[in-house]
XYZ file of C-alpha atoms in Angstrom:
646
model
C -95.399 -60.362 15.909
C -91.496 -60.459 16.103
C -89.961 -62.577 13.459
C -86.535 -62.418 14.768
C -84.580 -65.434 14.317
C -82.530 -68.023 16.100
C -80.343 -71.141 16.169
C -83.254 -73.050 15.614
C -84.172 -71.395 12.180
C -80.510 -72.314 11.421
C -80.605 -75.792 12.422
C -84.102 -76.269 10.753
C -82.821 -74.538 7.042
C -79.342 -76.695 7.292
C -81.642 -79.587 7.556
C -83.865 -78.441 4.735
C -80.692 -78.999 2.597
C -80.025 -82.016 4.033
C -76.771 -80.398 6.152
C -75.936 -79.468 9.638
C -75.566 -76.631 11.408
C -72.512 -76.998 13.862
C -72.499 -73.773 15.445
C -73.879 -74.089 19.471
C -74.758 -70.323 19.641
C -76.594 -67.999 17.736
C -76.047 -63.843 17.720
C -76.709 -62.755 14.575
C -77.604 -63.285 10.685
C -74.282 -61.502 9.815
C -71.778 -63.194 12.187
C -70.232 -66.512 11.022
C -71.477 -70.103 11.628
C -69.995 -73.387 11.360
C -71.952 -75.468 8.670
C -70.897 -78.754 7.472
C -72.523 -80.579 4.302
C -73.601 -83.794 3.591
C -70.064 -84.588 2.288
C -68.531 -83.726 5.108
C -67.579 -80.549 4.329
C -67.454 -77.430 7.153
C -67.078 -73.849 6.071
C -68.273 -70.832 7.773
C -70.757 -68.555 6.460
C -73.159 -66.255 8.114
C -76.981 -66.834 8.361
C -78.084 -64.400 6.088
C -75.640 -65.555 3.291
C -77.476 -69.207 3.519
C -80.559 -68.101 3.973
C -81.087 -64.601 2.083
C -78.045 -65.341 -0.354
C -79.307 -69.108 -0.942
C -75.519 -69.901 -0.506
C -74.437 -73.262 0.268
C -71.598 -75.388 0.631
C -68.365 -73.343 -1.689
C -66.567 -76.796 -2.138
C -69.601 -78.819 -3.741
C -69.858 -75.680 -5.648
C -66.180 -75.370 -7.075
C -66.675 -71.964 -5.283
C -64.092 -71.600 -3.285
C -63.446 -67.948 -1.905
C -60.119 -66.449 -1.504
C -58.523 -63.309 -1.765
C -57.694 -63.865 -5.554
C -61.540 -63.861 -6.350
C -61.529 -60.724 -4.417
C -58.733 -59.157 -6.249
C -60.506 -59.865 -9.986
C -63.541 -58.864 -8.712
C -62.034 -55.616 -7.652
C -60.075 -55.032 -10.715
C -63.193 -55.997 -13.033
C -64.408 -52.372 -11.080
C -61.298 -50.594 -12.206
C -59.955 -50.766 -8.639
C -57.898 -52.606 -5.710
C -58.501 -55.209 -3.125
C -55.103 -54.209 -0.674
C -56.183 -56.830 2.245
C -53.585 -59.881 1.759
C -56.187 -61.977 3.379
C -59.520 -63.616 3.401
C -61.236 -64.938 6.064
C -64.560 -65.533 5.334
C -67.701 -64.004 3.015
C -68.506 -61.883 5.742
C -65.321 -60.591 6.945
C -64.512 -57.153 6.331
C -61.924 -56.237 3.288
C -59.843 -53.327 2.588
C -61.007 -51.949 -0.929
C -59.862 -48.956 -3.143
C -62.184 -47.783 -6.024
C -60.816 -46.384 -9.197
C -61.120 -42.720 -7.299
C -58.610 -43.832 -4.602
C -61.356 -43.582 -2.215
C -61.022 -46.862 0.720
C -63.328 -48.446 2.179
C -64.079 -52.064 4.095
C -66.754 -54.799 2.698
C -67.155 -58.231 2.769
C -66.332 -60.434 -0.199
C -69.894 -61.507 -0.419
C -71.703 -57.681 -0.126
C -69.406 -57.052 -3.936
C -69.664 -60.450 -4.862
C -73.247 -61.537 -4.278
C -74.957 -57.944 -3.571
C -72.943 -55.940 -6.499
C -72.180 -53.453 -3.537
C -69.212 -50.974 -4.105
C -67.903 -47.647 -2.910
C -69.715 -45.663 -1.126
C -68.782 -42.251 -1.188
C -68.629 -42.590 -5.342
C -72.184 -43.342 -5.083
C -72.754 -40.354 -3.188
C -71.121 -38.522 -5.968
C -73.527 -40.341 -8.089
C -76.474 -39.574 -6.782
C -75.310 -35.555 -6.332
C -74.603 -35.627 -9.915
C -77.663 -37.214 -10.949
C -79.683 -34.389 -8.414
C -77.468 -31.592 -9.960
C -78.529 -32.932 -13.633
C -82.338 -32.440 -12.422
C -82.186 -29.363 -10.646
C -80.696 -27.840 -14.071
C -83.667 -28.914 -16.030
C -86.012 -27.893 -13.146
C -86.690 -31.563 -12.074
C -86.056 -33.701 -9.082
C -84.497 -37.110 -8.836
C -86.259 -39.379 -6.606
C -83.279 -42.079 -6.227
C -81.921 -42.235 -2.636
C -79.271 -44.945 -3.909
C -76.901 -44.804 -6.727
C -75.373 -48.264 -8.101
C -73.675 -47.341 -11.688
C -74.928 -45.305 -14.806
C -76.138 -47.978 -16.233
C -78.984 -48.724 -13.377
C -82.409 -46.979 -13.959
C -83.361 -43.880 -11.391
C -86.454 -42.663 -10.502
C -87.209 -38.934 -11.694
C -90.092 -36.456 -11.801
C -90.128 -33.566 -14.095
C -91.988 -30.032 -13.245
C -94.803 -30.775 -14.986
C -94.743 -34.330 -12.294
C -94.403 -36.878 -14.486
C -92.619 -39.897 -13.381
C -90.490 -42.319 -15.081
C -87.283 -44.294 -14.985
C -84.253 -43.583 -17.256
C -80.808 -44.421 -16.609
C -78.565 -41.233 -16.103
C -76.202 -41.722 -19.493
C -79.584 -41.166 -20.855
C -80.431 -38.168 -19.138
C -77.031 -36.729 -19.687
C -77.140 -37.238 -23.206
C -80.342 -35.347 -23.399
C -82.942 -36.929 -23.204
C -86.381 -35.689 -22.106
C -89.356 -36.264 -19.950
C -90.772 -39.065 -22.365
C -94.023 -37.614 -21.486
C -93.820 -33.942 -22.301
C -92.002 -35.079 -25.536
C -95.540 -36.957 -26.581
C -97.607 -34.029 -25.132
C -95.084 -31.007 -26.801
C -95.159 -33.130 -30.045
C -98.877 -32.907 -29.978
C -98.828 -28.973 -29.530
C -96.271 -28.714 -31.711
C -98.236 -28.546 -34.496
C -100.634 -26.508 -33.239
C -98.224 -23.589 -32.455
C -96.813 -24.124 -35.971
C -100.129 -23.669 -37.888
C -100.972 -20.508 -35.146
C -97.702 -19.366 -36.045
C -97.866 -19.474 -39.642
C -101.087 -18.223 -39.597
C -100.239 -15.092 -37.692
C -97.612 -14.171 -40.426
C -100.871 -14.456 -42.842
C -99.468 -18.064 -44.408
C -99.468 -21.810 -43.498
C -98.046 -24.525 -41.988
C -98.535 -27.866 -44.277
C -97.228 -30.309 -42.066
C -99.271 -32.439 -39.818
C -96.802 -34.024 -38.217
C -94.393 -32.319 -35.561
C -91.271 -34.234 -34.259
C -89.073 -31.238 -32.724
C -88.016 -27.652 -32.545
C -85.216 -28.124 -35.301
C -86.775 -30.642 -37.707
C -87.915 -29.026 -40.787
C -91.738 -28.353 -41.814
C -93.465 -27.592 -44.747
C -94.425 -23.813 -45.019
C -97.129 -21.342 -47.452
C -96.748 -17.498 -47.810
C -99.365 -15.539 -48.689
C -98.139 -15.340 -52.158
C -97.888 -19.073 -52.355
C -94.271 -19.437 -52.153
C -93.634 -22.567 -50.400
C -89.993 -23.980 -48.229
C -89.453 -26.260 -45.482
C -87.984 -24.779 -42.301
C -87.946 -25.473 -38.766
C -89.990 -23.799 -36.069
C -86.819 -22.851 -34.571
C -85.743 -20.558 -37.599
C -89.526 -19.216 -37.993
C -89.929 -18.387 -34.067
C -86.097 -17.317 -33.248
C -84.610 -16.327 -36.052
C -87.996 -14.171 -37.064
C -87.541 -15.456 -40.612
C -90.398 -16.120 -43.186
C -90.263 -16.495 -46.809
C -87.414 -16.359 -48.661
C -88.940 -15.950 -51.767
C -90.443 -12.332 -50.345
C -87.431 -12.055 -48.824
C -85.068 -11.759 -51.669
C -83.920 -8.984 -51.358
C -82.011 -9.704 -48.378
C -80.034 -12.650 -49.689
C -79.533 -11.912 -53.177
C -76.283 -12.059 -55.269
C -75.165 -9.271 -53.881
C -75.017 -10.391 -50.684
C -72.995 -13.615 -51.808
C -70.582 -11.494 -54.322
C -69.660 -9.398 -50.309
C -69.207 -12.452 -48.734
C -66.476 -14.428 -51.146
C -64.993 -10.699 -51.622
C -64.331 -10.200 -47.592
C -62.453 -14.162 -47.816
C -60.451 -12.512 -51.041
C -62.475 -14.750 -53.222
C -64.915 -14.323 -55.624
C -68.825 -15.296 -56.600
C -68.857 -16.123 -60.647
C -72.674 -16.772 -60.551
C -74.720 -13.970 -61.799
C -77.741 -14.942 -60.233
C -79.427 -16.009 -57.335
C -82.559 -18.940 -56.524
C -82.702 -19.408 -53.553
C -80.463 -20.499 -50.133
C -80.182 -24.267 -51.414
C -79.479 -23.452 -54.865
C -75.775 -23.791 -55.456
C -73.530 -20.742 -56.498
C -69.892 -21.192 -58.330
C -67.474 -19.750 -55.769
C -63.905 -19.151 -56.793
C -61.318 -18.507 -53.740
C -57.613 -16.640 -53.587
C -55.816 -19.234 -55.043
C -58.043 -20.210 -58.045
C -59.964 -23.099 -57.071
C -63.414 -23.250 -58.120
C -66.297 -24.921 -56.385
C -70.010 -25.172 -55.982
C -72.354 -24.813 -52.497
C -75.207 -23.205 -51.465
C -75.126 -19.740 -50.274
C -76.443 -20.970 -46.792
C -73.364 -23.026 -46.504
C -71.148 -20.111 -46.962
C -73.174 -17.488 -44.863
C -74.623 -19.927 -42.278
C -72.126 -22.913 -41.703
C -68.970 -20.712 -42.459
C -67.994 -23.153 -45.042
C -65.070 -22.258 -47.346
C -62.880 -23.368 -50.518
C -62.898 -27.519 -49.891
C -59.246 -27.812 -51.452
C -57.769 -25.216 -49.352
C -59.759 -26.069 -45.932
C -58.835 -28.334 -43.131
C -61.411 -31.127 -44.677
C -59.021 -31.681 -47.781
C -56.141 -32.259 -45.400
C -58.719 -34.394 -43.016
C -59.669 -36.533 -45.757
C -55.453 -37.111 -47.160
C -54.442 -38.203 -43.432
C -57.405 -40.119 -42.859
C -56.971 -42.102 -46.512
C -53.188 -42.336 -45.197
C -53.398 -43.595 -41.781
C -56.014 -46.065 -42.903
C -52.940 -47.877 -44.768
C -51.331 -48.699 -41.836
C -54.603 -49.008 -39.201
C -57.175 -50.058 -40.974
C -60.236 -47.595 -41.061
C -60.994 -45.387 -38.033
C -63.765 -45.800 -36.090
C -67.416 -44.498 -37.472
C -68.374 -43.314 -34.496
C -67.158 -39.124 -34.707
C -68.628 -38.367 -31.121
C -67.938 -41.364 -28.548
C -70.337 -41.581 -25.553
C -67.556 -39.699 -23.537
C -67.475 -36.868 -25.203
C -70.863 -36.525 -24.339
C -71.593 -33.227 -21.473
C -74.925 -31.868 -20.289
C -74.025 -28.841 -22.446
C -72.805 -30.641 -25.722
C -75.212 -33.551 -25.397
C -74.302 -35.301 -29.019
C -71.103 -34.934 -28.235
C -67.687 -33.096 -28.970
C -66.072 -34.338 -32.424
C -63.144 -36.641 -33.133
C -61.528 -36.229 -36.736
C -60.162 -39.294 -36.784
C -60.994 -42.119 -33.905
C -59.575 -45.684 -33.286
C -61.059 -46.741 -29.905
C -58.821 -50.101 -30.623
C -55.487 -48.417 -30.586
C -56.897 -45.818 -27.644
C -55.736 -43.258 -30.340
C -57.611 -40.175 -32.006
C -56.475 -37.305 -34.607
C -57.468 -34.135 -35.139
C -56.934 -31.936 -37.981
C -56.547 -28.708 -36.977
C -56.366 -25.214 -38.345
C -55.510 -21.942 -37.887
C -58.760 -20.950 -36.846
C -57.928 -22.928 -33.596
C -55.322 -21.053 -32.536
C -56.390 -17.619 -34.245
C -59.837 -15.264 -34.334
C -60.881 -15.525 -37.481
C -64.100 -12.779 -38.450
C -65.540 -15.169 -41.305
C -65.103 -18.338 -39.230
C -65.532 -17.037 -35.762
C -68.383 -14.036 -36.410
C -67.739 -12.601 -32.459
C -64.799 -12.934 -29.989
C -67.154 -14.911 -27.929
C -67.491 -17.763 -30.796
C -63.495 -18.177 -30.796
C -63.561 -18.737 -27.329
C -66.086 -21.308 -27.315
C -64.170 -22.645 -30.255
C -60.737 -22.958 -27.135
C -62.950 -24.070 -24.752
C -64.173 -26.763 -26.963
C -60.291 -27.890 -27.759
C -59.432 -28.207 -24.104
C -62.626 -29.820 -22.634
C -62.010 -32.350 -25.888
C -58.162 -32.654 -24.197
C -59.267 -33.426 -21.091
C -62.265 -35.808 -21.603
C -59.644 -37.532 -23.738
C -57.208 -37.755 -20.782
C -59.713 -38.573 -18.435
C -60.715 -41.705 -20.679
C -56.952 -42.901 -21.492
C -56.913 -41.894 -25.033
C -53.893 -40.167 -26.639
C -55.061 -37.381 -28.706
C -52.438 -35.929 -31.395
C -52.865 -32.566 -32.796
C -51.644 -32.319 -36.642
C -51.482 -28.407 -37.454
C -52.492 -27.253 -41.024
C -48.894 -25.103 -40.962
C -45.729 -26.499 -39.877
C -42.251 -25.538 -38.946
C -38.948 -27.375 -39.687
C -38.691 -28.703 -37.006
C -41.866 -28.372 -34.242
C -43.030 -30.156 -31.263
C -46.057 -32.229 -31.653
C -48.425 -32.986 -28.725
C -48.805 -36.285 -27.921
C -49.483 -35.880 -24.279
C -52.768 -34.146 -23.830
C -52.017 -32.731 -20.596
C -49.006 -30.797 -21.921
C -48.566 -27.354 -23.090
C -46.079 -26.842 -25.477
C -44.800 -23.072 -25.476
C -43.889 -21.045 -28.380
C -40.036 -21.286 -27.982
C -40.743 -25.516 -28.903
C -42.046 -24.438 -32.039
C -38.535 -22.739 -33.354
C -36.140 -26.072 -34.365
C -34.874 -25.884 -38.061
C -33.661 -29.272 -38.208
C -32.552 -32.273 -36.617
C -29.386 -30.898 -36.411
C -30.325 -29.515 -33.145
C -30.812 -33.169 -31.833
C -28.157 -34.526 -29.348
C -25.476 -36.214 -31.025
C -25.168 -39.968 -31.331
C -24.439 -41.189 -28.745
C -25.475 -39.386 -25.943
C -27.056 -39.770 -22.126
C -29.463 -37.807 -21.467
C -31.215 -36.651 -18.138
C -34.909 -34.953 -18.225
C -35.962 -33.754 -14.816
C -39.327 -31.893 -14.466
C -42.197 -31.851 -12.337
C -45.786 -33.715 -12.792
C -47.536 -32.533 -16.283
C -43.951 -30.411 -17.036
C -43.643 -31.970 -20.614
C -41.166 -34.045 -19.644
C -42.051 -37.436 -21.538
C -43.410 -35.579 -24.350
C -40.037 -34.191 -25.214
C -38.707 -37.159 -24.977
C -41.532 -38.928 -26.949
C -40.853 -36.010 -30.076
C -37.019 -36.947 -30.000
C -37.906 -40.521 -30.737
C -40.323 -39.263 -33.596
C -39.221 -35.963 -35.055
C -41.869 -34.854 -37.588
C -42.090 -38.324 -39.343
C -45.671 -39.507 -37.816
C -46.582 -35.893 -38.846
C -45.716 -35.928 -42.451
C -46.558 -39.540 -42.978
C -50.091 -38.564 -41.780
C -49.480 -36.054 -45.021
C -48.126 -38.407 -47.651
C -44.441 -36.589 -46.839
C -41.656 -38.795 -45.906
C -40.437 -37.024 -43.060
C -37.601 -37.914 -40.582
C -36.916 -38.659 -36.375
C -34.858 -36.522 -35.155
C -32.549 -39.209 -33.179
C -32.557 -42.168 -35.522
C -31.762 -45.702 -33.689
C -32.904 -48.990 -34.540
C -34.230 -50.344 -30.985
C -36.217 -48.483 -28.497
C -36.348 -49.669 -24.965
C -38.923 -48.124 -22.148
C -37.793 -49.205 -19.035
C -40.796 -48.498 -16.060
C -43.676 -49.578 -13.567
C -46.198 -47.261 -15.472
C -46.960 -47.026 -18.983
C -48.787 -44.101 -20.159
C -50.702 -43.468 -22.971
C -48.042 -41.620 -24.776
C -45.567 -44.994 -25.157
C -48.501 -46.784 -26.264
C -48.885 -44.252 -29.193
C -45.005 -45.015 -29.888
C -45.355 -48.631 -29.756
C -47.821 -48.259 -32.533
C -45.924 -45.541 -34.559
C -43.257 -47.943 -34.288
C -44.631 -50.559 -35.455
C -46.091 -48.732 -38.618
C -42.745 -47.500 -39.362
C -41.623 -51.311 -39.291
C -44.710 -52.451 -41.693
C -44.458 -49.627 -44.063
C -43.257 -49.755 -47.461
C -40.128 -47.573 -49.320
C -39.809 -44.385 -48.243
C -41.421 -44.524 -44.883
C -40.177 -48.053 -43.739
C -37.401 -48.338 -41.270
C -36.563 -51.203 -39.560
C -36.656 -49.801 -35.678
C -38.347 -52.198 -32.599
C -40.281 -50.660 -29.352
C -39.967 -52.915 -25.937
C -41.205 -52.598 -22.735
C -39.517 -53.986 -19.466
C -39.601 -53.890 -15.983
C -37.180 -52.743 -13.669
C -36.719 -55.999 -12.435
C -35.613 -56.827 -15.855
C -32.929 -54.634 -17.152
C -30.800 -56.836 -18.789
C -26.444 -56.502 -18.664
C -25.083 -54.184 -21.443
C -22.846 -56.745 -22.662
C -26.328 -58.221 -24.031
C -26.512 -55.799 -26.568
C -25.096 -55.704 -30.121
C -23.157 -52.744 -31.425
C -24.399 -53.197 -34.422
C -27.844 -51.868 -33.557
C -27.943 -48.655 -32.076
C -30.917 -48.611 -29.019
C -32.170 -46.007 -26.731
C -32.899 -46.835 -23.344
C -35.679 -44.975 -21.421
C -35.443 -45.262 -17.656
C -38.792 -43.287 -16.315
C -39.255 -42.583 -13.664
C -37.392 -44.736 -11.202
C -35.510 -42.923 -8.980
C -37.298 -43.927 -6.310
C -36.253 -47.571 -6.830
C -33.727 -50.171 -5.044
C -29.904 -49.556 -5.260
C -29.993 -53.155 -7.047
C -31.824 -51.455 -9.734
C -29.924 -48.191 -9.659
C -27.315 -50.185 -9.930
C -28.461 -51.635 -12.952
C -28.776 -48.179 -14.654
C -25.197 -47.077 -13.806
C -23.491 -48.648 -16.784
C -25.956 -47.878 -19.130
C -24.555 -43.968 -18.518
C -20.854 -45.120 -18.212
C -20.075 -47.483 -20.742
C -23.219 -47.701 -22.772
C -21.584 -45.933 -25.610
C -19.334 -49.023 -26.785
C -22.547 -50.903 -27.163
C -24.087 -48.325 -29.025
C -26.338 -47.785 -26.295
C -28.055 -43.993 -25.850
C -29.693 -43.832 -21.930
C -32.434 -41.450 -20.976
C -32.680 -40.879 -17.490
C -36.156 -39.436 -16.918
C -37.552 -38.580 -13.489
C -38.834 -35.430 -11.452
C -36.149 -34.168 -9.543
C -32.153 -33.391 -10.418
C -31.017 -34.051 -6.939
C -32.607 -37.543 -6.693
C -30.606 -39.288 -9.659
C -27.378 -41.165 -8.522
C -24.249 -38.533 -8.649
C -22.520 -40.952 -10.524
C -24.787 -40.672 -13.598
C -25.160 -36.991 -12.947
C -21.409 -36.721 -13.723
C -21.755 -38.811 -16.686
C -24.282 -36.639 -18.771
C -23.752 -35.547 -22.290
C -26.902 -33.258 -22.056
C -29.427 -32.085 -19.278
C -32.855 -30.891 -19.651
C -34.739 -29.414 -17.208
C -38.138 -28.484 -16.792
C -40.677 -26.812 -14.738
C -40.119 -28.809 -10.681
C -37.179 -29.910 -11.399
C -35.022 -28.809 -8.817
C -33.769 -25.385 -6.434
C -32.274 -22.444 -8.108
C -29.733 -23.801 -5.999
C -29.230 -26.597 -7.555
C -29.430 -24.596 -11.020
C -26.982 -22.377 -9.914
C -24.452 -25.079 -9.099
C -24.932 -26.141 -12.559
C -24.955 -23.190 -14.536
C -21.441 -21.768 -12.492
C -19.279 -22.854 -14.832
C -20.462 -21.098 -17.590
C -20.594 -17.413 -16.276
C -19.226 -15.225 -13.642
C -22.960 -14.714 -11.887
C -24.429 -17.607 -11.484
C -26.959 -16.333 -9.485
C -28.105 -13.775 -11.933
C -28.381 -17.067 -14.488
C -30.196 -19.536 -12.314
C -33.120 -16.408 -11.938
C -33.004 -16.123 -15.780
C -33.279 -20.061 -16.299
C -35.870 -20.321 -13.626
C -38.112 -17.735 -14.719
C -37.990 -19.811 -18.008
C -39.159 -23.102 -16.514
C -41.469 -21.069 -14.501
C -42.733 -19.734 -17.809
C -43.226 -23.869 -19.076
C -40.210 -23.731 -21.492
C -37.548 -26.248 -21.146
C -33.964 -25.495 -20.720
C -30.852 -27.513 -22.423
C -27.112 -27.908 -21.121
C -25.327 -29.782 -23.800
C -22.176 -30.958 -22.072
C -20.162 -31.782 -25.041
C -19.945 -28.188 -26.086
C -17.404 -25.701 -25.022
C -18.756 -23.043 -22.274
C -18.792 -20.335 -24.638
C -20.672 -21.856 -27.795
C -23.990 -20.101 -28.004
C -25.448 -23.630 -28.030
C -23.953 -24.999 -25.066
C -27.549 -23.692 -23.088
C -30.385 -23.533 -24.567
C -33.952 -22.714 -24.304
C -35.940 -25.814 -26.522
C -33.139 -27.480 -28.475
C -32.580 -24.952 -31.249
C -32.676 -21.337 -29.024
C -29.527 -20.153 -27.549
C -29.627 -18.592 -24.259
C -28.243 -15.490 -22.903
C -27.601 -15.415 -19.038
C -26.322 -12.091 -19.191
């Protein structure tokens, strides 16, 4: 029996409301109707919104559609609505999710049916199938919504059940081989035991790397976990004794040029008195040494941890508890990679790292393979940071005078940034400055270590420390703010709130293009740096805005800082008015290098190949305009290492 419908279902369910249906034809439940309430109001609205939607009149409501509900509805999904206007509920609107994918729906399928993009659900659901076919199982989904909606799944052993796919992803099992494996769990463990002539004592099994209760055949008992028995082919370490003995820990402190003062050994969680190169004494557990490559507390990385955590909580508050955020969180580190320091508030995390990052260590490392897992680690931590907005600062164990700190996690810093002896190498007050340099060149982190120096660093260290260009107002001037300012804004403001030695009084403002205010505005009693980024590409009004900032800011003691991607794009006008140049990686031609670089040698060519190799290479090169042509320092390569073109 057909059950397709017709004006007369519409007439006869506008009357059901007490309303009328003003449309004289009828084609079909998604094309708009005229409908007109019982207080005189007419809207249109398709058929299947009023009668599948149980939509009615939007003005009785206080429901009034336009393309402002559209745009917070879009930007409540992290994305854009880019139509200018709206219609109806059913007519089509030009989306764009957070990927940048677009795509046309009506106002009412987001609205009232939670629909969305379409091609991220594919990606979705082919992420959710991928997950399964690693674990040998299927997922039965043919529709993906978000993470947070439940999917259908079948493992190999077909069980079915519903789990949302954070879930999976962080882990989680078939709920009903978990029940059945805890069951035979215990079972293997006592056939186990028993086949190494002992016992298992336990009679209750939760998983492979919880610890049971365990009998030798002389009566020794310990707790392990199945994992160690079955893996590791351990048993007793009572009859085993001889294997990890004193000796054994006396070898170990002596390869870290330590020492082992006990004279005798219990067993693995008895605790030894360890004594390392520089005198400090301690107790732990020979496991901890041998197994968890644990080490002198008050010379390791946790002692350090511990002083800038206690320090930074003085000005933040306490970080965050949680040590592993949900998006640190990968099918193949399912708890999740570890944050030193976290404060989700600020969009801010620390880590306290040693040399071990950077260098194989035996003792620390064991294999080749483990320091490499150890880098992989750092730079999948980077870039899940990244991805999810959050600045993550690096604070080395060792420092240099005068070193550049990462704040930007999706910038290399090369060795030659490592070499400054002092903020004597800084550009002299005052000074206009240019940085040119491609996407992820290093560009605004540069800049970002000029406004800070090592202060941050050392504060995080109970060390005064000092910025290398030291002005009492900071102004960013842009369309785009990214993470990195935000971690200034805050610096800044600690700097303000601090007390004697680490207080200065220094201010951090953001403003638009639109609103760069007249020199004259300023005071020449403050000194302020000005940071135009990245707006090149903006009206001559606004160019014209910048200009005197770079000709007469000086006699309002006013330091610009041009920064943008390409040399040739900024206005000649405050390319002729430069006190220093810095140019990274896709910045410009070696013709345009050469051009620069001709008045300081007789083959410029030869130079602009030597300079690009260098930016090739990720370093940064700096012409300092106020020197004479043949100071060593008048190009350089950072801002402390002279550099020979010949």
């Amino acid at each position: 029996m057909s059950n397709k419908l017709s004006l007369d279902d519409a007439i006869r369910i506008a009357k059901s409301h007490e309303e009328m249906c003003l449309s004289e034809k009828y084609i079909n439940n998604r094309i708009p109707m005229l409908w007109k309430c019982n207080k005189n109001h007419q809207w249109t609205a398709s058929f299947d919104s009023i009668k599948n939607r149980h939509s009615w009149c939007p003005y009785c409501a206080k429901k009034k559609l336009s393309i402002s509900v559209a745009q917070e509805l879009a930007h409540a999904k992290n994305g854009k609505c880019i139509s200018e206007k709206y219609i109806n509920n059913s007519s089509p609107l030009l989306w764009e999710c957070a990927n940048k994918h677009k795509f046309h729906l009506s106002l009412g399928d987001v609205k009232n049916q939670g629909s969305w993009c379409r091609e991220c659900m594919k990606l979705g659901l082919e992420f959710a199938q991928n997950l399964a076919n690693e674990r040998g199982w299927i997922c039965l989904s043919d529709s993906y919504h978000n993470r947070r909606t439940p999917l259908s799944w079948k493992c190999s052993e077909e069980h079915l059940w519903l789990a949302q796919i954070d879930s999976i992803q962080r882990g989680t099992w078939c709920p009903y081989c978990v029940r059945e494996k805890a069951r035979l769990g215990i079972e293997y463990a006592k056939k186990l035991a028993n086949s190494k002539n002992g016992e298992c004592l336990s009679n209750v099994y939760t998983n492979c790397t919880t610890t049971l209760h365990w009998k030798c055949s002389k009566s020794h008992e310990w707790y392990a976990s199945i994992n160690t028995i079955k893996n590791n082919n351990s048993w007793c370490p009572y009859c085993a004794n001889t294997k990890l003995d004193i000796l054994v820990a006396k070898d170990i402190a002596y390869s870290r040029g330590g020492e082992c003062l006990s004279d005798s050994y219990i067993d693995c969680k008895n605790h030894l008195l360890w004594r390392c190169n520089k005198d400090h004494q301690w107790y732990a557990t020979l496991s901890q040494v041998k197994n968890k490559n644990t080490w002198c507390p008050y010379c390791s990385k946790y002692k350090r941890e511990r002083l800038c955590r206690e320090i930074v909580s003085k000005y933040l508050g306490p970080p965050s508890k949680i040590r592993q955020p949900d998006f640190l969180k990968t099918p193949k580190h399912p708890s999740g990679l570890h944050l030193d320091i976290y404060y989700p508030q600020y969009s801010l995390a620390i880590e306290v790292q040693g040399k071990q990052h950077k260098h194989y260590i035996e003792h620390f490392h064991r294999t080749l393979e483990g320091f490499n897992n150890l880098l992989a680690q750092d730079q999948l931590k980077k870039e899940l940071c990244e991805k999810n907005q959050i600045v993550l600062s690096l604070i080395r164990m060792k420092e240099k005078s005068m070193p550049i700190y990462v704040y930007a996690i999706d910038e290399i810093p090369k060795e030659s940034l490592k070499h400054m002896k002092s903020n004597g190498f800084a550009p002299d007050w005052p000074f206009r400055l240019l940085v040119c340099g491609g996407s992820h060149s290093g560009k605004t982190n540069m800049v970002v270590n000029l406004m800070f120096g090592n202060k941050l660093q050392r504060m995080f260290k109970g060390k005064k420390g000092e910025r290398y260009i030291k002005n009492d107002n900071l102004i960013l001037v842009g369309k785009h703010t990214e993470p990195k300012w935000q971690l200034v804004q805050t610096s800044f403001q600690i700097f303000a709130n601090s007390q004697k030695p680490y207080r200065e009084d220094v201010t951090f403002k953001r403003i638009t293009p639109d609103r760069i205010p007249d020199i004259t505005k300023f005071t020449p009693g403050q000194s302020t740096v000005v940071v135009f980024e990245d707006l090149c590409a903006e009206s001559k009004k606004t160019q014209e805005r910048i200009i005197p900032y770079f000709i007469s800011g000086r006699h309002q003691n006013i330091s610009p800082v041009y920064v943008t991607q390409k040399y040739q794009a900024v206005p000649k006008i405050i390319r002729e008015n430069l006190s220093h140049l810095v140019m990274f990686r896709g910045s410009g031609s070696r013709e345009d290098i050469c051009r620069i670089v001709r008045q300081y040698t007789d083959d410029p060519k030869k130079a602009s190949k030597i300079i690009d190799k260098h930016l090739r290479d990720r370093d940064f090169v700096v012409f300092d305009f106020t020197k004479a042509t043949d100071d060593p320092l008048t190009i350089r390569l950072g801002w402390d290492t002279p550099l020979k073109l010949d």
